[in-house]
Amino acid sequence: QMVSSYLFSWFNCDVPYRIEQHTVGWTPRLDGTLLIEHELVVTDSIVARMVLGVRNTLRMRLQNQVGFKLNKLWGTPVQLRIVVRPLKLRASVRDRAQAGIPVPSE
């Protein structure tokens, strides 16, 4: 729930509605931390790029902020790992232009 609240505050329009969330697992570690693995499934690779941000900055910020809030709520150290997985791969206009593939003009 906390992950989706950040997604809705950071992205506009229909991007948050294109994202499915799955908690893959909860693993208590020997040092007392709780490792939570979370997966965001998006419709295609272009939406995945938007969610990841430049050099994964948005995903890392999401991990840090949600992990910090869970740590504060539960009183135990939490390490959150978020993976973004696209359902289909689609090349953007920039990718097609760099690969030398003709880009249709509108």
PDB file of N, CA and C in Angstrom, residues 54-91:
ATOM      1  N   VAL A  54      16.017   7.987 -14.336  1.00  0.00           N
ATOM      2  CA  VAL A  54      17.362   8.051 -14.899  1.00  0.00           C
ATOM      3  C   VAL A  54      18.324   7.385 -13.926  1.00  0.00           C
ATOM      4  N   ARG A  55      19.032   6.389 -14.417  1.00  0.00           N
ATOM      5  CA  ARG A  55      19.998   5.622 -13.616  1.00  0.00           C
ATOM      6  C   ARG A  55      19.360   5.025 -12.361  1.00  0.00           C
ATOM      7  N   ASN A  56      18.125   4.568 -12.479  1.00  0.00           N
ATOM      8  CA  ASN A  56      17.388   3.915 -11.384  1.00  0.00           C
ATOM      9  C   ASN A  56      17.148   4.827 -10.182  1.00  0.00           C
ATOM     10  N   THR A  57      17.177   6.125 -10.376  1.00  0.00           N
ATOM     11  CA  THR A  57      17.048   7.026  -9.233  1.00  0.00           C
ATOM     12  C   THR A  57      15.672   6.951  -8.585  1.00  0.00           C
ATOM     13  N   LEU A  58      14.611   6.838  -9.378  1.00  0.00           N
ATOM     14  CA  LEU A  58      13.273   6.788  -8.782  1.00  0.00           C
ATOM     15  C   LEU A  58      13.042   5.483  -8.024  1.00  0.00           C
ATOM     16  N   ARG A  59      13.516   4.385  -8.590  1.00  0.00           N
ATOM     17  CA  ARG A  59      13.359   3.096  -7.902  1.00  0.00           C
ATOM     18  C   ARG A  59      14.139   3.088  -6.590  1.00  0.00           C
ATOM     19  N   MET A  60      15.356   3.606  -6.607  1.00  0.00           N
ATOM     20  CA  MET A  60      16.167   3.661  -5.387  1.00  0.00           C
ATOM     21  C   MET A  60      15.535   4.574  -4.344  1.00  0.00           C
ATOM     22  N   ARG A  61      15.002   5.710  -4.793  1.00  0.00           N
ATOM     23  CA  ARG A  61      14.330   6.623  -3.865  1.00  0.00           C
ATOM     24  C   ARG A  61      13.092   5.978  -3.264  1.00  0.00           C
ATOM     25  N   LEU A  62      12.350   5.238  -4.079  1.00  0.00           N
ATOM     26  CA  LEU A  62      11.171   4.518  -3.596  1.00  0.00           C
ATOM     27  C   LEU A  62      11.570   3.466  -2.563  1.00  0.00           C
ATOM     28  N   GLN A  63      12.614   2.706  -2.846  1.00  0.00           N
ATOM     29  CA  GLN A  63      13.108   1.714  -1.891  1.00  0.00           C
ATOM     30  C   GLN A  63      13.493   2.357  -0.564  1.00  0.00           C
ATOM     31  N   ASN A  64      14.243   3.439  -0.643  1.00  0.00           N
ATOM     32  CA  ASN A  64      14.720   4.091   0.577  1.00  0.00           C
ATOM     33  C   ASN A  64      13.583   4.682   1.395  1.00  0.00           C
ATOM     34  N   GLN A  65      12.665   5.385   0.750  1.00  0.00           N
ATOM     35  CA  GLN A  65      11.608   6.056   1.491  1.00  0.00           C
ATOM     36  C   GLN A  65      10.604   5.079   2.088  1.00  0.00           C
ATOM     37  N   VAL A  66      10.206   4.062   1.329  1.00  0.00           N
ATOM     38  CA  VAL A  66       9.265   3.069   1.863  1.00  0.00           C
ATOM     39  C   VAL A  66       9.940   2.235   2.948  1.00  0.00           C
ATOM     40  N   GLY A  67      11.194   1.858   2.720  1.00  0.00           N
ATOM     41  CA  GLY A  67      11.939   1.120   3.744  1.00  0.00           C
ATOM     42  C   GLY A  67      12.076   1.902   5.035  1.00  0.00           C
ATOM     43  N   PHE A  68      12.328   3.200   4.924  1.00  0.00           N
ATOM     44  CA  PHE A  68      12.449   4.053   6.110  1.00  0.00           C
ATOM     45  C   PHE A  68      11.129   4.128   6.869  1.00  0.00           C
ATOM     46  N   LYS A  69      10.019   4.293   6.130  1.00  0.00           N
ATOM     47  CA  LYS A  69       8.718   4.371   6.797  1.00  0.00           C
ATOM     48  C   LYS A  69       8.347   3.060   7.482  1.00  0.00           C
ATOM     49  N   LEU A  70       8.623   1.925   6.814  1.00  0.00           N
ATOM     50  CA  LEU A  70       8.341   0.623   7.430  1.00  0.00           C
ATOM     51  C   LEU A  70       9.212   0.406   8.660  1.00  0.00           C
ATOM     52  N   ASN A  71      10.452   0.845   8.586  1.00  0.00           N
ATOM     53  CA  ASN A  71      11.358   0.758   9.724  1.00  0.00           C
ATOM     54  C   ASN A  71      10.808   1.544  10.908  1.00  0.00           C
ATOM     55  N   LYS A  72      10.293   2.725  10.637  1.00  0.00           N
ATOM     56  CA  LYS A  72       9.734   3.563  11.688  1.00  0.00           C
ATOM     57  C   LYS A  72       8.450   2.957  12.268  1.00  0.00           C
ATOM     58  N   LEU A  73       7.600   2.416  11.401  1.00  0.00           N
ATOM     59  CA  LEU A  73       6.337   1.829  11.856  1.00  0.00           C
ATOM     60  C   LEU A  73       6.540   0.575  12.684  1.00  0.00           C
ATOM     61  N   TRP A  74       7.409  -0.317  12.224  1.00  0.00           N
ATOM     62  CA  TRP A  74       7.557  -1.615  12.863  1.00  0.00           C
ATOM     63  C   TRP A  74       8.649  -1.641  13.918  1.00  0.00           C
ATOM     64  N   GLY A  75       9.523  -0.666  13.918  1.00  0.00           N
ATOM     65  CA  GLY A  75      10.593  -0.622  14.905  1.00  0.00           C
ATOM     66  C   GLY A  75      11.694  -1.650  14.663  1.00  0.00           C
ATOM     67  N   THR A  76      11.777  -2.192  13.488  1.00  0.00           N
ATOM     68  CA  THR A  76      12.820  -3.145  13.135  1.00  0.00           C
ATOM     69  C   THR A  76      13.453  -2.709  11.811  1.00  0.00           C
ATOM     70  N   PRO A  77      14.744  -2.935  11.642  1.00  0.00           N
ATOM     71  CA  PRO A  77      15.370  -2.543  10.387  1.00  0.00           C
ATOM     72  C   PRO A  77      14.768  -3.302   9.198  1.00  0.00           C
ATOM     73  N   VAL A  78      14.406  -2.567   8.164  1.00  0.00           N
ATOM     74  CA  VAL A  78      13.784  -3.152   6.976  1.00  0.00           C
ATOM     75  C   VAL A  78      14.633  -2.807   5.760  1.00  0.00           C
ATOM     76  N   GLN A  79      14.933  -3.823   4.967  1.00  0.00           N
ATOM     77  CA  GLN A  79      15.596  -3.596   3.684  1.00  0.00           C
ATOM     78  C   GLN A  79      14.595  -4.005   2.614  1.00  0.00           C
ATOM     79  N   LEU A  80      14.251  -3.069   1.754  1.00  0.00           N
ATOM     80  CA  LEU A  80      13.268  -3.299   0.706  1.00  0.00           C
ATOM     81  C   LEU A  80      13.982  -3.382  -0.635  1.00  0.00           C
ATOM     82  N   ARG A  81      13.699  -4.441  -1.393  1.00  0.00           N
ATOM     83  CA  ARG A  81      14.232  -4.580  -2.748  1.00  0.00           C
ATOM     84  C   ARG A  81      13.061  -4.526  -3.713  1.00  0.00           C
ATOM     85  N   ILE A  82      13.125  -3.604  -4.650  1.00  0.00           N
ATOM     86  CA  ILE A  82      12.060  -3.447  -5.635  1.00  0.00           C
ATOM     87  C   ILE A  82      12.624  -3.777  -7.011  1.00  0.00           C
ATOM     88  N   VAL A  83      11.909  -4.633  -7.726  1.00  0.00           N
ATOM     89  CA  VAL A  83      12.278  -5.018  -9.083  1.00  0.00           C
ATOM     90  C   VAL A  83      11.155  -4.585 -10.005  1.00  0.00           C
ATOM     91  N   VAL A  84      11.486  -3.959 -11.127  1.00  0.00           N
ATOM     92  CA  VAL A  84      10.494  -3.535 -12.113  1.00  0.00           C
ATOM     93  C   VAL A  84      10.608  -4.480 -13.310  1.00  0.00           C
ATOM     94  N   ARG A  85       9.481  -5.133 -13.655  1.00  0.00           N
ATOM     95  CA  ARG A  85       9.473  -6.104 -14.748  1.00  0.00           C
ATOM     96  C   ARG A  85       8.422  -5.717 -15.786  1.00  0.00           C
ATOM     97  N   PRO A  86       8.844  -5.458 -17.028  1.00  0.00           N
ATOM     98  CA  PRO A  86       7.864  -5.151 -18.085  1.00  0.00           C
ATOM     99  C   PRO A  86       7.273  -6.437 -18.659  1.00  0.00           C
ATOM    100  N   LEU A  87       5.993  -6.384 -19.045  1.00  0.00           N
ATOM    101  CA  LEU A  87       5.345  -7.537 -19.665  1.00  0.00           C
ATOM    102  C   LEU A  87       5.758  -7.709 -21.120  1.00  0.00           C
ATOM    103  N   LYS A  88       6.019  -6.589 -21.812  1.00  0.00           N
ATOM    104  CA  LYS A  88       6.495  -6.689 -23.191  1.00  0.00           C
ATOM    105  C   LYS A  88       7.552  -5.625 -23.430  1.00  0.00           C
ATOM    106  N   LEU A  89       8.460  -5.941 -24.333  1.00  0.00           N
ATOM    107  CA  LEU A  89       9.524  -5.004 -24.670  1.00  0.00           C
ATOM    108  C   LEU A  89       9.104  -4.198 -25.886  1.00  0.00           C
ATOM    109  N   ARG A  90       9.308  -2.901 -25.778  1.00  0.00           N
ATOM    110  CA  ARG A  90       8.951  -2.005 -26.874  1.00  0.00           C
ATOM    111  C   ARG A  90      10.037  -0.951 -26.974  1.00  0.00           C
ATOM    112  N   ALA A  91      10.549  -0.739 -28.160  1.00  0.00           N
ATOM    113  CA  ALA A  91      11.611   0.246 -28.361  1.00  0.00           C
ATOM    114  C   ALA A  91      10.999   1.635 -28.493  1.00  0.00           C
TER     115      ALA A  91
END
